[in-house]
CSV table of C-alpha atoms in Angstrom, one decimal:
chain,number,residue,atom,x,y,z
U,1,UNK,CA,0.0,0.0,0.0
U,2,UNK,CA,1.1,3.6,-0.6
U,3,UNK,CA,-0.8,4.9,2.5
U,4,UNK,CA,-1.1,2.1,5.1
U,5,UNK,CA,-2.7,2.4,8.5
U,6,UNK,CA,-0.2,3.7,11.0
U,7,UNK,CA,-0.1,0.5,13.1
U,8,UNK,CA,1.1,-1.6,10.2
U,9,UNK,CA,3.1,1.0,8.2
U,10,UNK,CA,6.4,-0.3,9.4
U,11,UNK,CA,5.8,-3.7,7.8
U,12,UNK,CA,4.2,-2.3,4.6
U,13,UNK,CA,5.9,-1.5,1.3
U,14,UNK,CA,4.7,0.5,-1.6
U,15,UNK,CA,3.5,-1.4,-4.7
U,16,UNK,CA,6.5,0.0,-6.6
U,17,UNK,CA,9.0,-1.1,-4.0
U,18,UNK,CA,7.3,-4.5,-3.8
U,19,UNK,CA,7.7,-5.1,-7.5
U,20,UNK,CA,11.4,-4.1,-7.4
U,21,UNK,CA,12.0,-6.4,-4.4
U,22,UNK,CA,10.3,-9.4,-6.3
U,23,UNK,CA,12.4,-8.6,-9.3
U,24,UNK,CA,15.5,-8.8,-7.1
U,25,UNK,CA,14.4,-12.2,-5.9
U,26,UNK,CA,14.0,-13.4,-9.4
U,27,UNK,CA,17.4,-12.0,-10.5
U,28,UNK,CA,19.3,-13.5,-7.6
U,29,UNK,CA,19.0,-17.1,-9.0
U,30,UNK,CA,17.4,-18.6,-6.0
U,31,UNK,CA,14.5,-21.1,-6.4
U,32,UNK,CA,11.3,-20.0,-4.5
U,33,UNK,CA,9.4,-22.7,-2.7
U,34,UNK,CA,6.4,-22.7,-0.3
U,35,UNK,CA,6.9,-23.4,3.3
U,36,UNK,CA,5.6,-27.0,2.8
U,37,UNK,CA,8.6,-27.9,0.7
U,38,UNK,CA,11.1,-26.5,3.2
U,39,UNK,CA,9.2,-28.3,6.1
U,40,UNK,CA,9.4,-31.6,4.1
U,41,UNK,CA,13.1,-31.2,4.0
U,42,UNK,CA,13.5,-30.4,7.7
U,43,UNK,CA,11.2,-33.3,8.8
U,44,UNK,CA,11.7,-36.0,6.2
U,45,UNK,CA,14.9,-34.8,4.4
U,46,UNK,CA,13.1,-34.6,1.1
U,47,UNK,CA,15.3,-32.9,-1.5
U,48,UNK,CA,15.4,-29.1,-1.8
U,49,UNK,CA,16.2,-27.3,-5.1
U,50,UNK,CA,19.5,-25.4,-5.2
U,51,UNK,CA,19.6,-22.1,-3.3
U,52,UNK,CA,15.9,-22.1,-2.1
U,53,UNK,CA,14.0,-19.1,-0.8
U,54,UNK,CA,10.6,-19.0,0.9
U,55,UNK,CA,8.3,-15.9,0.6
U,56,UNK,CA,5.7,-15.6,3.3
U,57,UNK,CA,2.8,-13.2,4.0
U,58,UNK,CA,1.0,-13.0,7.3
U,59,UNK,CA,-2.5,-11.9,8.4
U,60,UNK,CA,-4.6,-11.7,5.2
U,61,UNK,CA,-4.8,-8.1,4.1
U,62,UNK,CA,-7.1,-7.2,1.2
U,63,UNK,CA,-4.3,-6.8,-1.3
U,64,UNK,CA,-3.2,-10.4,-0.9
U,65,UNK,CA,-5.7,-12.1,-3.3
U,66,UNK,CA,-5.4,-9.2,-5.7
U,67,UNK,CA,-2.3,-7.2,-6.6
U,68,UNK,CA,0.1,-9.1,-4.3
U,69,UNK,CA,-0.9,-12.5,-5.7
U,70,UNK,CA,-0.9,-11.1,-9.3
U,71,UNK,CA,2.6,-9.7,-8.8
U,72,UNK,CA,3.8,-13.1,-7.6
U,73,UNK,CA,2.1,-15.0,-10.3
U,74,UNK,CA,3.4,-12.7,-13.0
U,75,UNK,CA,7.0,-13.8,-11.9
U,76,UNK,CA,6.1,-17.4,-11.3
U,77,UNK,CA,6.9,-17.0,-7.6
U,78,UNK,CA,5.2,-19.5,-5.3
U,79,UNK,CA,4.6,-18.3,-1.7
U,80,UNK,CA,2.8,-19.1,1.6
U,81,UNK,CA,0.1,-17.0,3.1
U,82,UNK,CA,-0.7,-17.4,6.8
U,83,UNK,CA,-4.3,-16.1,7.6
U,84,UNK,CA,-5.7,-14.8,10.8
U,85,UNK,CA,-9.2,-16.3,10.5
U,86,UNK,CA,-11.0,-14.1,13.1
U,87,UNK,CA,-9.8,-10.9,11.4
U,88,UNK,CA,-10.9,-11.9,7.9
U,89,UNK,CA,-14.1,-10.3,6.7
U,90,UNK,CA,-17.1,-12.3,5.9
U,91,UNK,CA,-20.1,-11.3,3.7
U,92,UNK,CA,-23.4,-11.2,5.5
U,93,UNK,CA,-25.9,-12.5,2.8
U,94,UNK,CA,-28.8,-10.5,4.3
U,95,UNK,CA,-27.1,-7.1,4.5
U,96,UNK,CA,-24.3,-7.6,2.0
U,97,UNK,CA,-21.9,-5.8,4.3
U,98,UNK,CA,-18.5,-7.0,5.5
U,99,UNK,CA,-17.9,-7.5,9.2
U,100,UNK,CA,-15.0,-8.8,11.3
U,101,UNK,CA,-15.6,-11.9,13.2
U,102,UNK,CA,-13.9,-14.1,15.8
U,103,UNK,CA,-14.4,-17.7,16.8
U,104,UNK,CA,-12.4,-17.3,20.1
U,105,UNK,CA,-12.7,-15.4,23.3
U,106,UNK,CA,-9.1,-14.4,23.8
U,107,UNK,CA,-10.1,-10.8,23.1
U,108,UNK,CA,-7.4,-9.9,20.6
U,109,UNK,CA,-7.8,-9.1,16.9
U,110,UNK,CA,-5.8,-7.2,14.3
U,111,UNK,CA,-6.5,-3.4,14.5
U,112,UNK,CA,-8.7,-1.9,11.7
U,113,UNK,CA,-7.4,-2.5,8.2
U,114,UNK,CA,-8.8,-3.7,4.8
U,115,UNK,CA,-8.9,-7.5,5.0
U,116,UNK,CA,-9.5,-10.2,2.5
U,117,UNK,CA,-12.5,-12.6,3.0
U,118,UNK,CA,-12.2,-16.2,4.2
U,119,UNK,CA,-13.8,-17.3,0.9
U,120,UNK,CA,-10.9,-15.8,-1.0
U,121,UNK,CA,-8.5,-18.3,0.5
U,122,UNK,CA,-9.3,-20.6,-2.5
U,123,UNK,CA,-8.4,-17.8,-4.9
U,124,UNK,CA,-4.9,-17.6,-3.3
U,125,UNK,CA,-4.3,-21.3,-4.1
U,126,UNK,CA,-5.3,-20.5,-7.7
U,127,UNK,CA,-2.4,-18.1,-7.8
U,128,UNK,CA,0.0,-20.8,-6.5
U,129,UNK,CA,0.0,-19.5,-2.9
U,130,UNK,CA,0.0,-22.1,-0.2
U,131,UNK,CA,-2.4,-21.3,2.7
U,132,UNK,CA,-1.4,-21.7,6.3
U,133,UNK,CA,-2.9,-20.7,9.7
U,134,UNK,CA,-2.1,-17.6,11.8
U,135,UNK,CA,-4.4,-18.2,14.7
U,136,UNK,CA,-7.9,-16.8,15.2
U,137,UNK,CA,-7.3,-13.5,17.0
U,138,UNK,CA,-3.5,-12.9,16.7
U,139,UNK,CA,-2.6,-13.1,20.4
U,140,UNK,CA,0.8,-13.5,22.0
U,141,UNK,CA,0.6,-17.3,22.0
U,142,UNK,CA,3.4,-17.8,24.5
U,143,UNK,CA,1.4,-16.0,27.2
U,144,UNK,CA,-1.9,-17.9,26.9
U,145,UNK,CA,-3.1,-20.6,29.2
U,146,UNK,CA,-3.4,-24.0,27.7
U,147,UNK,CA,-7.2,-24.0,26.8
U,148,UNK,CA,-7.0,-20.6,25.0
U,149,UNK,CA,-3.8,-21.7,23.2
U,150,UNK,CA,-5.4,-24.9,21.9
U,151,UNK,CA,-8.5,-23.0,20.7
U,152,UNK,CA,-6.4,-20.5,18.8
U,153,UNK,CA,-4.4,-23.3,17.1
U,154,UNK,CA,-7.3,-25.7,16.4
U,155,UNK,CA,-10.1,-23.3,15.4
U,156,UNK,CA,-8.0,-21.4,12.9
U,157,UNK,CA,-6.9,-24.6,11.3
U,158,UNK,CA,-10.5,-25.9,11.2
U,159,UNK,CA,-11.9,-22.7,9.7
U,160,UNK,CA,-9.3,-22.8,6.9
U,161,UNK,CA,-9.8,-26.5,6.2
U,162,UNK,CA,-13.6,-26.0,5.9
U,163,UNK,CA,-13.1,-23.1,3.5
U,164,UNK,CA,-10.5,-24.9,1.3
U,165,UNK,CA,-11.7,-28.5,1.6
U,166,UNK,CA,-8.3,-30.0,2.5
U,167,UNK,CA,-5.8,-30.1,5.3
U,168,UNK,CA,-3.9,-27.0,6.4
U,169,UNK,CA,-0.6,-28.2,7.7
U,170,UNK,CA,1.5,-25.1,8.4
U,171,UNK,CA,1.3,-22.3,11.0
U,172,UNK,CA,2.9,-18.9,11.7
U,173,UNK,CA,3.1,-17.7,15.3
U,174,UNK,CA,1.8,-14.1,15.5
U,175,UNK,CA,4.7,-11.8,15.7
U,176,UNK,CA,6.9,-14.9,16.1
U,177,UNK,CA,6.0,-15.3,19.8
U,178,UNK,CA,6.5,-19.0,20.8
U,179,UNK,CA,7.9,-21.2,23.5
U,180,UNK,CA,8.5,-24.9,24.0
U,181,UNK,CA,4.9,-25.3,25.2
U,182,UNK,CA,3.6,-23.5,22.2
U,183,UNK,CA,5.7,-25.6,19.8
U,184,UNK,CA,4.4,-28.8,21.4
U,185,UNK,CA,0.8,-27.5,21.2
U,186,UNK,CA,1.3,-26.7,17.5
U,187,UNK,CA,2.5,-30.3,16.8
U,188,UNK,CA,-0.4,-31.7,18.9
U,189,UNK,CA,-2.9,-29.6,16.9
U,190,UNK,CA,-1.8,-31.4,13.7
U,191,UNK,CA,0.5,-28.9,12.1
U,192,UNK,CA,3.5,-30.2,10.2
U,193,UNK,CA,5.5,-27.1,10.7
U,194,UNK,CA,5.4,-23.6,12.2
U,195,UNK,CA,7.4,-20.4,11.3
U,196,UNK,CA,8.6,-17.9,13.8
U,197,UNK,CA,10.5,-14.7,13.0
U,198,UNK,CA,13.9,-14.8,14.8
U,199,UNK,CA,15.3,-12.1,12.4
U,200,UNK,CA,17.7,-14.8,11.0
U,201,UNK,CA,18.4,-16.9,8.0
U,202,UNK,CA,17.0,-20.5,8.0
U,203,UNK,CA,19.1,-23.5,7.2
U,204,UNK,CA,18.9,-27.2,6.4
U,205,UNK,CA,19.3,-27.8,10.2
U,206,UNK,CA,16.5,-25.4,11.2
U,207,UNK,CA,13.8,-26.5,13.6
U,208,UNK,CA,10.5,-27.4,11.9
U,209,UNK,CA,8.4,-25.8,14.6
U,210,UNK,CA,10.2,-22.5,14.7
U,211,UNK,CA,11.6,-21.9,11.2
U,212,UNK,CA,13.5,-18.6,11.1
U,213,UNK,CA,12.3,-15.7,8.9
U,214,UNK,CA,13.5,-12.2,8.1
U,215,UNK,CA,10.9,-9.3,8.3
U,216,UNK,CA,10.8,-6.9,5.3
U,217,UNK,CA,10.2,-3.4,6.7
U,218,UNK,CA,9.3,-0.3,4.8
U,219,UNK,CA,12.9,1.0,5.2
U,220,UNK,CA,14.4,-2.0,3.5
U,221,UNK,CA,15.8,-1.4,0.0
U,222,UNK,CA,16.4,-3.6,-3.0
U,223,UNK,CA,20.1,-3.7,-1.9
U,224,UNK,CA,19.0,-5.2,1.4
U,225,UNK,CA,16.9,-7.9,-0.3
U,226,UNK,CA,19.9,-8.7,-2.6
U,227,UNK,CA,22.1,-9.0,0.6
U,228,UNK,CA,19.7,-11.5,2.1
U,229,UNK,CA,19.5,-13.5,-1.1
U,230,UNK,CA,23.3,-13.7,-0.9
U,231,UNK,CA,23.1,-15.0,2.7
U,232,UNK,CA,24.3,-11.8,4.2
U,233,UNK,CA,22.9,-9.2,6.6
U,234,UNK,CA,21.1,-6.1,5.3
U,235,UNK,CA,23.5,-3.1,4.8
U,236,UNK,CA,26.4,-5.1,6.0
U,237,UNK,CA,24.8,-6.1,9.3
U,238,UNK,CA,25.6,-9.5,10.7
U,239,UNK,CA,22.7,-11.9,10.4
U,240,UNK,CA,22.5,-15.2,12.4
U,241,UNK,CA,21.7,-18.6,10.9
U,242,UNK,CA,19.1,-20.8,12.7
U,243,UNK,CA,19.0,-23.0,14.7
U,244,UNK,CA,20.2,-21.3,17.9
U,245,UNK,CA,19.0,-21.0,21.5
U,246,UNK,CA,16.8,-18.2,22.7
U,247,UNK,CA,18.8,-15.3,24.2
U,248,UNK,CA,18.5,-14.2,27.8
U,249,UNK,CA,16.8,-11.1,26.5
U,250,UNK,CA,14.2,-13.1,24.7
U,251,UNK,CA,13.5,-15.3,27.7
U,252,UNK,CA,13.2,-12.2,30.0
U,253,UNK,CA,10.8,-10.5,27.6
U,254,UNK,CA,8.6,-13.6,27.5
U,255,UNK,CA,8.5,-13.8,31.3
U,256,UNK,CA,7.5,-10.1,31.5
U,257,UNK,CA,4.8,-10.5,28.9
U,258,UNK,CA,3.4,-13.6,30.5
U,259,UNK,CA,3.2,-11.9,33.9
U,260,UNK,CA,1.5,-8.9,32.3
U,261,UNK,CA,-1.0,-11.1,30.5
U,262,UNK,CA,-2.0,-12.7,33.8
U,263,UNK,CA,-3.0,-9.3,35.1
U,264,UNK,CA,-4.4,-7.7,31.9
U,265,UNK,CA,-5.5,-10.7,30.0
U,266,UNK,CA,-4.4,-11.8,26.5
U,267,UNK,CA,-2.7,-9.2,24.4
U,268,UNK,CA,-2.4,-8.6,20.6
U,269,UNK,CA,0.9,-9.7,19.2
U,270,UNK,CA,2.3,-6.8,17.2
């Protein structure tokens, strides 16, 4: 978007920049694959193509089944989209208006923004985009009590499977927040893999239930994308390669957020 809502602006690029970034991915010589292909390698050691790259999109904003999917398809770039089912709009057949809905009681949801509909998930697959789950209400999963955690994981998976008519096997943790308990719950819910953030490059030894990703921010340039494609940090910065243990700062931040959630209740991950 050229003029995104303030709350998501940091993670939004203009259509012109997006096109240039996709062109950089094409030009780098890497082979784009969906998350499912990478997960298959991490779990079952199925072969990967030379120099793979995975493109992912979280939440399910309105541009996704339109200009974003079209830009990817025009370059024959497969990708994976992780959808927050409670934030997706649905069409009320009586009033023909679009409303936001939630199937969970955790109390979180994405702030206001133009969203795609759940019915458009099928259209994404028509563009070659693999669909995964991103919970129902986008909470900080690592702060939830077990019943709420299981609802977030299972209900989002079920809603997408009902819409698509087939299994949904992959998950993205909202804002990357996860813990050992969350990863175990994701596996128990029937997911074959889950992606985190970690601000790091993935690898052939990465963990299938916290696959590392790099976030594209509005300030990133084509040169930054080219550096990532070369396995380097943006603008000369050092970038880690997963897997690696959580830092003391990450563990401390999780403890603080968990304590805060016990007082305030579940909070939006963002």
